Amino acid sequence: MKKLVLSLFLSVFILSIPLQGPAFGSSDPEFKRIKAEELKKLVEDKSKVIVIDSRDSGKYSKGHIEGAVNIHYDASGDPMSRQMTLMALPLDRIIVIYCGCKDEKTAEGLALELYDMGCDMENLRILSGGINKWKDSGYPLKTAD
């Protein structure tokens, strides 16, 4: 009986180890940052970059970077619909994520979800300073029509 319980425990433990993402026992990965000037050039050049605004739809409607896709990240919410949207993204492109928080934690949370889904670390970027740095640099925002 003890062997059966131990076998079940080990099976559950082994199956719970992620196949993607950071190695067992390590901390979250450190995502590359991109400056507002660099992102502006990519957006203007119509480069094959995907820009994600991780704020809620109300803030997105009031002003976002042109071409940005709104995928709201709420760490306490149900991730199912968000992850369905993320799965539709071409993960072989550069993906830049921004938020409206000072510490960029919301953007990092979304980047971590993409990384855990198999997105290559080399393709993920966080906009340094988020939307606030973009606005402070005097770059234009697109509003909902």
Coordinates of C-alpha atoms in Angstrom, one line a residue:
M1 CA 0.0 0.0 0.0
K2 CA 2.8 2.4 0.9
K3 CA 4.5 1.7 -2.5
L4 CA 1.2 2.5 -4.3
V5 CA 0.8 5.8 -2.4
L6 CA 4.5 6.7 -3.1
S7 CA 4.1 5.8 -6.8
L8 CA 1.0 8.0 -7.1
F9 CA 2.7 10.9 -5.3
L10 CA 5.8 10.7 -7.5
S11 CA 3.6 10.5 -10.7
V12 CA 1.7 13.6 -9.7
F13 CA 4.9 15.4 -8.8
I14 CA 6.6 14.6 -12.1
L15 CA 3.6 15.6 -14.1
S16 CA 3.4 18.9 -12.3
I17 CA 6.9 19.9 -13.5
P18 CA 6.6 22.4 -16.4
L19 CA 8.0 21.3 -19.7
Q20 CA 8.5 24.9 -20.9
G21 CA 9.6 27.9 -19.0
P22 CA 12.2 28.3 -16.3
A23 CA 14.1 25.3 -15.0
F24 CA 12.9 23.6 -11.9
G25 CA 14.0 25.6 -8.8
S26 CA 15.0 28.8 -10.8
S27 CA 13.4 32.2 -10.6
D28 CA 11.3 33.8 -13.3
P29 CA 13.3 34.8 -16.4
E30 CA 14.5 38.3 -17.0
F31 CA 12.9 39.7 -20.1
K32 CA 14.7 42.1 -22.4
R33 CA 13.6 45.7 -22.4
I34 CA 13.1 48.0 -25.4
K35 CA 13.2 51.7 -25.3
A36 CA 10.3 53.9 -26.6
E37 CA 12.5 55.3 -29.4
E38 CA 13.3 51.8 -30.6
L39 CA 9.6 50.7 -30.5
K40 CA 8.6 53.8 -32.4
K41 CA 11.0 53.0 -35.2
L42 CA 9.6 49.4 -35.4
V43 CA 6.0 50.7 -35.5
E44 CA 6.8 53.3 -38.1
D45 CA 8.7 50.9 -40.3
K46 CA 5.8 48.5 -40.2
S47 CA 8.2 45.9 -39.0
K48 CA 6.9 42.4 -38.3
V49 CA 6.5 43.2 -34.6
I50 CA 3.4 42.5 -32.5
V51 CA 2.7 45.1 -29.9
I52 CA 0.5 44.1 -26.9
D53 CA -1.2 46.6 -24.6
S54 CA -1.9 44.7 -21.3
R55 CA -4.1 47.3 -19.8
D56 CA -7.9 47.0 -19.5
S57 CA -10.1 47.9 -22.5
G58 CA -11.1 51.3 -21.0
K59 CA -7.5 52.5 -20.8
Y60 CA -6.7 51.0 -24.1
S61 CA -9.7 53.0 -25.7
K62 CA -8.4 56.3 -24.2
G63 CA -5.1 55.9 -25.9
H64 CA -2.7 53.2 -27.1
I65 CA 0.2 52.7 -29.4
E66 CA -0.9 52.5 -33.0
G67 CA -1.3 48.8 -34.1
A68 CA -1.3 47.5 -30.5
V69 CA -3.5 44.6 -29.7
N70 CA -5.4 44.8 -26.4
I71 CA -4.9 41.7 -24.3
H72 CA -5.8 42.6 -20.7
Y73 CA -3.6 40.9 -18.1
D74 CA -5.2 40.4 -14.7
A75 CA -3.2 38.1 -12.5
S76 CA -6.1 37.4 -10.3
G77 CA -8.6 36.7 -13.1
D78 CA -9.3 33.5 -15.1
P79 CA -6.5 33.2 -17.7
M80 CA -8.5 30.9 -20.0
S81 CA -9.8 33.4 -22.6
R82 CA -6.5 35.4 -22.5
Q83 CA -4.5 32.3 -23.2
M84 CA -6.8 31.4 -26.1
T85 CA -6.0 34.8 -27.6
L86 CA -2.3 34.4 -26.9
M87 CA -2.3 31.0 -28.6
A88 CA -3.4 32.7 -31.8
L89 CA -0.4 35.0 -31.9
P90 CA 2.5 34.1 -34.2
L91 CA 5.2 33.3 -31.6
D92 CA 8.0 33.5 -34.1
R93 CA 7.8 37.3 -34.3
I94 CA 9.1 39.9 -31.9
I95 CA 6.4 40.6 -29.3
V96 CA 6.6 43.9 -27.3
I97 CA 4.3 44.1 -24.3
Y98 CA 3.5 47.3 -22.4
C99 CA 1.4 48.3 -19.4
G100 CA 0.7 51.4 -17.4
C101 CA 2.4 50.4 -14.2
K102 CA 5.6 51.9 -13.0
D103 CA 7.3 48.5 -12.3
E104 CA 6.2 46.9 -15.5
K105 CA 4.9 43.9 -13.5
T106 CA 1.7 43.5 -15.6
A107 CA 3.7 43.4 -18.9
E108 CA 6.1 40.9 -17.2
G109 CA 3.2 38.7 -16.2
L110 CA 1.9 38.5 -19.7
A111 CA 5.4 37.9 -21.1
L112 CA 5.8 35.0 -18.6
E113 CA 2.5 33.5 -19.9
L114 CA 3.8 33.7 -23.5
Y115 CA 7.2 32.2 -22.4
D116 CA 5.4 29.3 -20.6
M117 CA 3.4 28.7 -23.8
G118 CA 6.6 28.2 -25.8
C119 CA 7.5 31.7 -27.1
D120 CA 11.2 32.0 -27.5
M121 CA 12.8 34.3 -24.9
E122 CA 14.6 36.1 -27.8
N123 CA 11.3 37.3 -29.2
L124 CA 9.9 38.8 -26.0
R125 CA 10.4 42.4 -25.1
I126 CA 8.9 44.7 -22.4
L127 CA 8.5 48.4 -23.2
S128 CA 10.8 50.2 -20.7
G129 CA 8.6 52.6 -18.7
G130 CA 5.5 51.4 -20.4
I131 CA 2.9 53.6 -21.9
N132 CA 3.9 56.4 -19.6
K133 CA 7.4 56.6 -21.1
W134 CA 5.8 56.5 -24.6
K135 CA 3.6 59.5 -23.7
D136 CA 6.4 61.4 -21.9
S137 CA 8.5 61.0 -25.1
G138 CA 5.7 62.9 -27.0
Y139 CA 4.9 59.9 -29.2
P140 CA 1.3 59.7 -30.6
L141 CA -1.5 57.6 -29.2
K142 CA -4.4 56.1 -31.1
T143 CA -7.8 56.4 -29.5
A144 CA -10.9 54.2 -30.1
D145 CA -12.9 55.5 -33.1

